[in-house]
């Protein structure tokens, strides 16, 4: 392994250091760990693991504040970053959205005696001034920043897919030419460069905090648990504390095949012609067509993935090499092997768009669109008006558990009401067993009076 931490050892399996030691030492009590991405570097796995195990984290003195999957809205509020298409329905969260998260975090004992964990990949887009806001809010004496990285060449197809899933209409090779040149003023290219200039992002946070308060964690396909292991270690958690059951394709954000992404791109052309706004696009396409394809089908072995053409891979690997050299020279802590950032990728001679679509992909796309048009989400399992069509609320329930708690209860009810009685009983039994296990773990961790020093 490469990095400034002497405990990192070459050649050991994921999740262990010398003699089974952690990958990296825990941050001091009172630390605030800010995970800033980059996008498409395993952020979903880290965030989902923390969100689904909030109680376990809390039992070990770690606060993952809020009730959502991640902290997108809150960090965007502090950055004053719009979410969606500017001028066509983008949403700008007000500063109080961030302030509410901070009030919760500060109210916990973990703010002083434990650790606080905040995560969203949009933070990597921060300007110097926006980054300074996070430093000031989270206190430079207690803040530590974690940056997750993946090979630059490997990132390009994933990023282009993500832009297409947000309405982009251009062709892959045209986008690649601009992205690898980096000088165009097209919005998607500016966004890509801002999110993926690994050297610039690292140097920005080192300038603000110092190299000793910045960690780079490598997303390595050969070591699939390395990301979660590293975050568990930084937060002082036992191994597998953020483990989560396998997610479906929608929640896990499964990559689209080349044919699937071309279908979405062509739909985007129609959406652009019709002038739909961001909310409508999100409701029908992102949470309808795309969600249904991701969840309800798995591309077969003969269905081509989206791959870089040879010329783009060559150029991307040169850029990746420069980033790896800058990271190695930065003095920050590196968890993982920097050579993973420059690993060769599969290529094709030409990235020409597919002209054929598997029938089952078309079927699921149409089904998702129909369900979303009826306001029932992508799977025909939501109330007639759906999440996008009306505000989910119940004043009586809110009086007992608050607005956020009421929305969680109502969404959980809506998501599980299609289950039969025996399945629901199994779910409840699992929840009771899980809660009992956590209680036993908490009680066993308390020393008896006689054993205390």
Coordinates of C-alpha atoms in Angstrom, one line a residue:
X1 CA 0.0 0.0 0.0
X2 CA 1.0 3.6 -0.5
X3 CA 0.6 6.4 1.9
X4 CA 2.0 8.4 4.7
X5 CA 0.6 6.2 7.5
X6 CA 3.3 3.8 8.6
X7 CA 0.7 1.3 9.8
X8 CA -0.5 0.6 6.3
X9 CA 1.0 -2.6 5.1
X10 CA 1.5 -3.9 1.5
X11 CA -0.2 -7.0 0.4
X12 CA -2.6 -7.6 3.3
X13 CA -6.2 -8.5 2.7
X14 CA -9.0 -5.9 2.9
X15 CA -9.9 -4.6 6.3
X16 CA -6.8 -5.7 8.1
X17 CA -3.4 -4.3 8.9
X18 CA -0.4 -5.9 10.5
X19 CA -1.5 -8.7 12.9
X20 CA -5.1 -8.1 12.2
X21 CA -4.9 -4.4 13.2
X22 CA -7.3 -1.9 11.6
X23 CA -6.5 -0.3 8.3
X24 CA -6.2 3.0 10.0
X25 CA -6.3 4.4 13.5
X26 CA -9.5 5.9 14.9
X27 CA -10.0 9.7 14.9
X28 CA -9.8 11.3 18.4
X29 CA -13.0 11.7 20.5
X30 CA -14.9 14.8 19.5
X31 CA -13.8 14.5 15.8
X32 CA -16.2 15.4 13.0
X33 CA -15.6 13.3 9.9
X34 CA -16.7 15.0 6.7
X35 CA -16.8 12.6 3.7
X36 CA -16.9 14.7 0.5
X37 CA -17.0 12.0 -2.2
X38 CA -16.0 12.0 -5.1
X39 CA -19.2 10.9 -6.9
X40 CA -19.2 7.3 -8.2
X41 CA -16.5 6.1 -5.8
X42 CA -18.6 3.9 -3.5
X43 CA -20.4 6.7 -1.7
X44 CA -23.7 4.9 -1.9
X45 CA -22.3 1.9 0.0
X46 CA -20.7 4.0 2.7
X47 CA -23.9 6.2 3.2
X48 CA -26.3 3.4 3.1
X49 CA -24.3 1.4 5.6
X50 CA -24.3 4.3 8.0
X51 CA -28.0 5.2 7.5
X52 CA -29.3 1.6 8.0
X53 CA -27.1 1.2 11.1
X54 CA -27.7 4.5 12.9
X55 CA -28.6 2.8 16.2
X56 CA -25.5 0.7 16.1
X57 CA -23.3 3.7 15.3
X58 CA -25.0 5.6 18.2
X59 CA -24.3 2.8 20.6
X60 CA -20.6 3.2 19.8
X61 CA -20.6 6.9 20.2
X62 CA -21.0 7.9 16.5
X63 CA -23.7 10.3 15.4
X64 CA -24.9 10.1 11.7
X65 CA -27.3 13.0 12.1
X66 CA -30.6 13.4 10.3
X67 CA -33.0 10.7 9.2
X68 CA -32.2 10.5 5.5
X69 CA -29.9 8.3 3.5
X70 CA -27.2 11.0 3.3
X71 CA -26.7 14.7 3.8
X72 CA -27.3 16.0 0.3
X73 CA -29.9 18.6 1.1
X74 CA -28.1 19.9 4.2
X75 CA -24.7 20.2 2.5
X76 CA -26.3 21.8 -0.5
X77 CA -28.0 24.3 1.8
X78 CA -24.7 25.4 3.3
X79 CA -23.1 25.6 -0.1
X80 CA -26.1 27.4 -1.6
X81 CA -26.0 24.9 -4.4
X82 CA -29.2 24.4 -6.4
X83 CA -30.4 20.8 -6.9
X84 CA -31.7 20.2 -10.5
X85 CA -31.8 22.2 -13.7
X86 CA -31.0 25.9 -13.2
X87 CA -33.9 27.9 -14.5
X88 CA -36.1 24.8 -15.0
X89 CA -37.3 23.8 -11.5
X90 CA -34.0 23.6 -9.6
X91 CA -34.5 23.6 -5.8
X92 CA -32.4 25.7 -3.5
X93 CA -32.5 24.7 0.1
X94 CA -32.3 27.5 2.6
X95 CA -29.6 27.8 5.3
X96 CA -31.9 26.6 8.1
X97 CA -31.8 23.1 6.5
X98 CA -28.1 22.9 7.4
X99 CA -28.6 24.6 10.8
X100 CA -31.2 21.9 11.8
X101 CA -28.6 19.2 11.1
X102 CA -26.0 21.0 13.2
X103 CA -28.4 21.5 16.1
X104 CA -29.0 17.8 16.2
X105 CA -25.3 16.9 16.0
X106 CA -24.3 19.4 18.6
X107 CA -27.0 18.2 21.0
X108 CA -25.5 14.7 21.1
X109 CA -22.8 13.6 23.5
X110 CA -20.8 12.3 20.5
X111 CA -20.2 16.0 19.5
X112 CA -17.8 16.2 22.5
X113 CA -17.0 12.7 23.5
X114 CA -17.6 10.6 20.4
X115 CA -17.5 11.2 16.7
X116 CA -19.8 12.8 14.2
X117 CA -20.1 11.6 10.5
X118 CA -21.5 13.8 7.7
X119 CA -21.4 12.6 4.1
X120 CA -22.3 13.8 0.6
X121 CA -20.3 13.8 -2.6
X122 CA -21.5 17.3 -3.7
X123 CA -19.1 18.7 -1.1
X124 CA -16.2 17.9 -3.4
X125 CA -17.5 20.6 -5.8
X126 CA -16.9 23.3 -3.2
X127 CA -15.1 26.5 -4.1
X128 CA -12.5 27.7 -1.6
X129 CA -15.2 29.9 0.0
X130 CA -17.7 27.1 0.3
X131 CA -15.1 24.7 1.7
X132 CA -14.2 27.4 4.3
X133 CA -17.9 27.4 5.4
X134 CA -17.7 23.7 6.3
X135 CA -14.4 24.2 8.1
X136 CA -15.9 27.0 10.2
X137 CA -19.1 25.2 10.9
X138 CA -17.4 21.9 11.9
X139 CA -14.4 23.5 13.7
X140 CA -10.9 23.1 12.2
X141 CA -9.6 21.8 15.5
X142 CA -12.0 18.8 15.3
X143 CA -12.6 18.4 11.6
X144 CA -11.2 15.6 9.4
X145 CA -12.0 15.2 5.7
X146 CA -12.2 11.9 3.9
X147 CA -11.9 11.8 0.1
X148 CA -12.9 8.6 -1.7
X149 CA -11.2 8.1 -5.0
X150 CA -11.4 5.7 -8.0
X151 CA -9.3 5.4 -11.1
X152 CA -9.9 8.4 -13.4
X153 CA -10.3 6.3 -16.5
X154 CA -12.8 4.1 -14.7
X155 CA -14.8 7.1 -13.6
X156 CA -15.5 8.5 -17.1
X157 CA -18.3 6.1 -18.2
X158 CA -19.9 6.2 -14.8
X159 CA -20.0 10.0 -14.7
X160 CA -21.4 10.3 -18.2
X161 CA -24.1 7.8 -17.3
X162 CA -24.9 10.0 -14.3
X163 CA -25.2 13.1 -16.5
X164 CA -27.5 11.2 -18.9
X165 CA -29.7 10.2 -15.9
X166 CA -29.9 13.9 -15.1
X167 CA -31.1 14.9 -18.6
X168 CA -27.9 15.2 -20.7
X169 CA -28.5 14.7 -24.5
X170 CA -25.1 14.6 -26.0
X171 CA -23.1 11.7 -27.5
X172 CA -20.6 9.8 -25.4
X173 CA -17.5 10.4 -27.6
X174 CA -18.3 14.1 -27.9
X175 CA -18.6 14.4 -24.2
X176 CA -15.4 12.5 -23.7
X177 CA -13.4 14.8 -26.0
X178 CA -14.6 17.8 -24.1
X179 CA -14.1 16.2 -20.6
X180 CA -10.6 15.1 -21.4
X181 CA -9.7 18.5 -22.8
X182 CA -11.4 20.3 -19.9
X183 CA -11.5 23.7 -21.4
X184 CA -15.1 23.9 -22.7
X185 CA -17.7 26.0 -21.0
X186 CA -20.5 23.5 -21.4
X187 CA -22.2 23.0 -18.0
X188 CA -21.8 19.2 -17.8
X189 CA -18.1 19.5 -18.5
X190 CA -17.5 22.2 -16.0
X191 CA -19.4 20.1 -13.4
X192 CA -17.3 17.0 -14.3
X193 CA -14.0 18.9 -14.0
X194 CA -15.0 20.5 -10.7
X195 CA -16.0 17.1 -9.3
X196 CA -13.1 15.1 -10.6
X197 CA -10.0 17.2 -10.5
X198 CA -8.5 15.0 -7.8
X199 CA -5.4 17.0 -7.3
X200 CA -7.2 20.4 -7.0
X201 CA -9.8 19.0 -4.6
X202 CA -7.1 17.4 -2.4
X203 CA -4.9 20.5 -2.3
X204 CA -7.9 22.7 -1.4
X205 CA -8.7 20.8 1.7
X206 CA -5.0 20.4 2.7
X207 CA -4.6 24.2 2.4
X208 CA -7.5 24.7 4.8
X209 CA -6.8 21.9 7.3
X210 CA -3.3 20.5 6.8
X211 CA -2.3 17.2 5.3
X212 CA -2.7 15.4 8.7
X213 CA -6.4 16.1 8.7
X214 CA -7.1 14.7 5.2
X215 CA -7.4 11.0 4.3
X216 CA -7.7 9.6 0.9
X217 CA -9.5 6.2 0.7
X218 CA -9.1 4.2 -2.5
X219 CA -12.1 2.4 -4.0
X220 CA -10.5 -0.8 -5.2
X221 CA -12.5 -3.5 -7.0
X222 CA -10.0 -6.1 -5.8
X223 CA -10.7 -5.2 -2.2
X224 CA -14.5 -4.7 -2.0
X225 CA -14.7 -4.0 1.7
X226 CA -11.9 -1.6 1.9
X227 CA -14.1 1.5 1.8
X228 CA -16.4 0.4 4.6
X229 CA -13.5 -1.0 6.7
X230 CA -11.7 2.3 6.4
X231 CA -14.6 4.4 7.6
X232 CA -15.4 2.0 10.4
X233 CA -11.8 2.4 11.5
X234 CA -11.8 6.2 11.3
X235 CA -15.0 6.3 13.3
X236 CA -13.7 3.8 16.0
X237 CA -16.4 1.2 15.0
X238 CA -16.1 -2.6 15.2
X239 CA -15.7 -4.4 11.9
X240 CA -19.0 -4.8 10.0
X241 CA -20.8 -2.1 12.1
X242 CA -21.9 -0.5 8.8
X243 CA -22.7 -3.8 7.0
X244 CA -26.1 -3.7 5.2
X245 CA -28.2 -6.3 3.5
X246 CA -27.6 -6.5 -0.3
X247 CA -29.5 -3.7 -2.1
X248 CA -31.5 -3.9 -5.3
X249 CA -30.4 -2.3 -8.5
X250 CA -32.3 0.9 -7.8
X251 CA -31.0 1.5 -4.3
X252 CA -27.5 0.4 -5.3
X253 CA -27.6 2.6 -8.4
X254 CA -26.7 -0.2 -10.7
X255 CA -24.8 0.9 -13.8
X256 CA -26.8 1.0 -17.0
X257 CA -25.7 -1.0 -20.0
X258 CA -24.7 0.8 -23.2
X259 CA -28.2 0.1 -24.7
X260 CA -30.0 1.2 -21.6
X261 CA -28.1 4.5 -21.3
X262 CA -28.7 5.2 -25.0
X263 CA -32.5 4.7 -24.5
X264 CA -32.4 7.2 -21.7
X265 CA -30.4 9.7 -23.8
X266 CA -33.0 9.5 -26.6
X267 CA -35.8 9.9 -24.1
X268 CA -34.0 13.0 -22.9
X269 CA -34.1 14.5 -26.4
X270 CA -37.9 14.2 -26.3
X271 CA -38.0 15.7 -22.7
X272 CA -35.9 18.7 -23.9
X273 CA -38.2 19.3 -26.9
X274 CA -41.2 19.3 -24.6
X275 CA -39.7 21.7 -22.1
X276 CA -40.3 19.6 -19.0
X277 CA -39.0 21.0 -15.8
X278 CA -36.7 19.2 -13.3
X279 CA -39.5 18.0 -11.0
X280 CA -41.4 16.4 -13.9
X281 CA -38.2 14.8 -15.3
X282 CA -37.3 13.4 -11.9
X283 CA -40.7 12.0 -11.3
X284 CA -41.2 10.3 -14.6
X285 CA -37.7 9.4 -15.9
X286 CA -35.3 9.2 -12.9
X287 CA -37.9 7.6 -10.5
X288 CA -39.9 5.9 -13.2
X289 CA -38.1 4.7 -16.3
X290 CA -34.6 4.5 -14.9
X291 CA -35.5 3.2 -11.5
X292 CA -37.6 0.4 -13.0
X293 CA -34.9 -0.8 -15.4
X294 CA -32.3 -0.7 -12.6
X295 CA -34.4 -2.7 -10.2
X296 CA -36.3 -5.1 -12.3
X297 CA -33.7 -6.4 -14.8
X298 CA -30.1 -7.3 -14.9
X299 CA -28.2 -7.0 -18.2
X300 CA -27.3 -10.3 -19.7
X301 CA -23.7 -11.4 -20.4
X302 CA -24.1 -10.5 -24.1
X303 CA -25.3 -7.0 -23.3
X304 CA -22.4 -4.6 -23.7
X305 CA -21.4 -2.3 -20.9
X306 CA -20.5 1.3 -21.5
X307 CA -16.7 1.2 -22.2
X308 CA -14.1 3.9 -23.2
X309 CA -12.8 4.0 -26.7
X310 CA -9.1 3.3 -26.8
X311 CA -8.0 6.9 -27.4
X312 CA -10.0 8.1 -24.4
X313 CA -8.6 5.4 -22.1
X314 CA -5.0 6.3 -23.1
X315 CA -5.5 10.0 -22.3
X316 CA -7.4 9.3 -19.1
X317 CA -4.7 7.0 -17.8
X318 CA -2.1 9.8 -18.4
X319 CA -4.3 12.1 -16.3
X320 CA -4.7 9.4 -13.6
X321 CA -1.0 9.1 -13.4
X322 CA -0.5 12.8 -12.7
X323 CA -3.2 12.7 -10.0
X324 CA -1.6 9.6 -8.3
X325 CA 1.8 11.3 -8.2
X326 CA 0.3 14.5 -6.7
X327 CA -1.5 12.4 -4.0
X328 CA 1.6 10.5 -3.1
X329 CA 3.5 13.8 -2.7
X330 CA 0.8 15.5 -0.7
X331 CA 1.7 14.1 2.7
X332 CA -1.9 13.1 3.4
X333 CA -2.9 9.7 4.7
X334 CA -3.7 7.2 2.0
X335 CA -5.8 4.1 2.7
X336 CA -5.3 1.6 -0.1
X337 CA -3.0 1.1 -3.1
X338 CA -2.5 4.2 -5.3
X339 CA -1.7 1.9 -8.2
X340 CA -5.5 1.1 -8.4
X341 CA -6.0 4.7 -9.7
X342 CA -4.0 3.9 -12.8
X343 CA -5.1 0.3 -13.4
X344 CA -5.9 -0.4 -17.1
X345 CA -9.6 -0.5 -18.1
X346 CA -11.5 -2.4 -20.7
X347 CA -11.9 -0.5 -24.0
X348 CA -13.6 -0.6 -27.4
X349 CA -12.4 0.5 -30.7
X350 CA -15.4 2.9 -31.1
X351 CA -18.0 4.2 -28.6
X352 CA -20.8 4.4 -31.3
X353 CA -24.2 4.4 -29.7
X354 CA -26.1 1.0 -29.8
X355 CA -29.0 0.8 -32.3
X356 CA -30.9 -2.1 -30.7
X357 CA -32.5 -2.5 -27.2
X358 CA -33.4 -5.7 -25.5
X359 CA -37.2 -6.2 -25.3
X360 CA -37.2 -6.7 -21.5
X361 CA -35.4 -3.4 -21.1
X362 CA -38.1 -1.6 -23.2
X363 CA -40.8 -3.4 -21.2
X364 CA -39.5 -2.3 -17.8
X365 CA -38.9 1.2 -19.0
X366 CA -42.5 1.5 -20.3
X367 CA -43.8 -0.1 -17.1
X368 CA -41.9 2.4 -15.0
X369 CA -43.2 5.3 -17.0
X370 CA -46.8 4.2 -16.7
X371 CA -46.5 3.6 -13.0
X372 CA -44.8 7.0 -12.5
X373 CA -47.4 8.8 -14.7
X374 CA -50.1 7.4 -12.4
X375 CA -48.2 8.8 -9.4
X376 CA -47.4 5.4 -8.0
X377 CA -43.6 5.4 -8.2
X378 CA -41.7 3.0 -10.4
X379 CA -43.2 -0.2 -9.1
X380 CA -47.0 0.4 -8.9
X381 CA -46.8 0.2 -5.1
X382 CA -47.4 3.7 -4.0
X383 CA -50.5 5.6 -3.1
X384 CA -52.4 7.0 -6.1
X385 CA -50.8 10.4 -5.8
X386 CA -47.3 9.2 -4.9
X387 CA -44.4 11.0 -3.2
X388 CA -44.0 13.5 -6.1
X389 CA -47.7 14.3 -6.3
X390 CA -48.5 15.3 -2.7
X391 CA -46.9 16.0 0.6
X392 CA -46.8 13.0 2.8
X393 CA -48.1 14.1 6.2
X394 CA -50.5 13.2 9.1
X395 CA -51.0 16.0 11.7
X396 CA -52.0 13.5 14.4
X397 CA -49.0 11.3 13.9
X398 CA -46.7 14.4 13.7
X399 CA -47.8 15.4 17.2
X400 CA -46.3 12.2 18.6
X401 CA -43.2 11.7 16.5
X402 CA -42.6 15.0 14.7
X403 CA -42.8 15.8 11.0
X404 CA -39.7 13.8 10.0
X405 CA -40.7 10.8 12.1
X406 CA -44.3 10.9 10.6
X407 CA -42.9 10.9 7.1
X408 CA -40.7 7.9 7.9
X409 CA -43.7 6.0 9.4
X410 CA -46.0 6.8 6.5
X411 CA -43.4 6.0 3.9
X412 CA -42.6 2.7 5.7
X413 CA -46.3 1.9 5.8
X414 CA -46.7 2.6 2.1
X415 CA -43.7 0.6 1.2
X416 CA -44.8 -2.5 3.1
X417 CA -48.6 -2.5 2.8
X418 CA -48.4 -5.0 -0.1
X419 CA -46.8 -7.6 2.1
X420 CA -49.0 -10.5 3.3
X421 CA -49.5 -11.2 7.0
X422 CA -46.9 -13.9 7.4
X423 CA -44.2 -11.8 5.7
X424 CA -45.0 -8.7 7.8
X425 CA -44.9 -10.9 10.9
X426 CA -41.4 -12.0 9.9
X427 CA -40.3 -8.4 9.4
X428 CA -41.6 -7.5 12.8
X429 CA -39.9 -10.6 14.4
X430 CA -36.6 -9.6 12.8
X431 CA -36.9 -6.1 14.1
X432 CA -37.5 -7.3 17.6
X433 CA -34.6 -9.8 17.4
X434 CA -32.3 -7.2 16.0
X435 CA -33.3 -4.7 18.7
X436 CA -32.7 -7.3 21.4
X437 CA -29.3 -8.1 20.0
X438 CA -28.3 -4.4 20.1
X439 CA -29.5 -4.1 23.7
X440 CA -27.5 -7.2 24.8
X441 CA -24.5 -5.7 23.0
X442 CA -24.9 -2.4 24.8
X443 CA -25.4 -4.0 28.2
X444 CA -22.4 -6.3 27.8
X445 CA -20.2 -3.3 27.0
X446 CA -20.9 -1.8 30.5
X447 CA -18.3 -2.8 33.1
X448 CA -19.7 -4.0 36.4
X449 CA -18.8 -1.8 39.4
X450 CA -16.3 -4.4 40.7
X451 CA -14.4 -4.4 37.4
X452 CA -14.2 -0.7 37.0
X453 CA -10.8 1.0 37.9

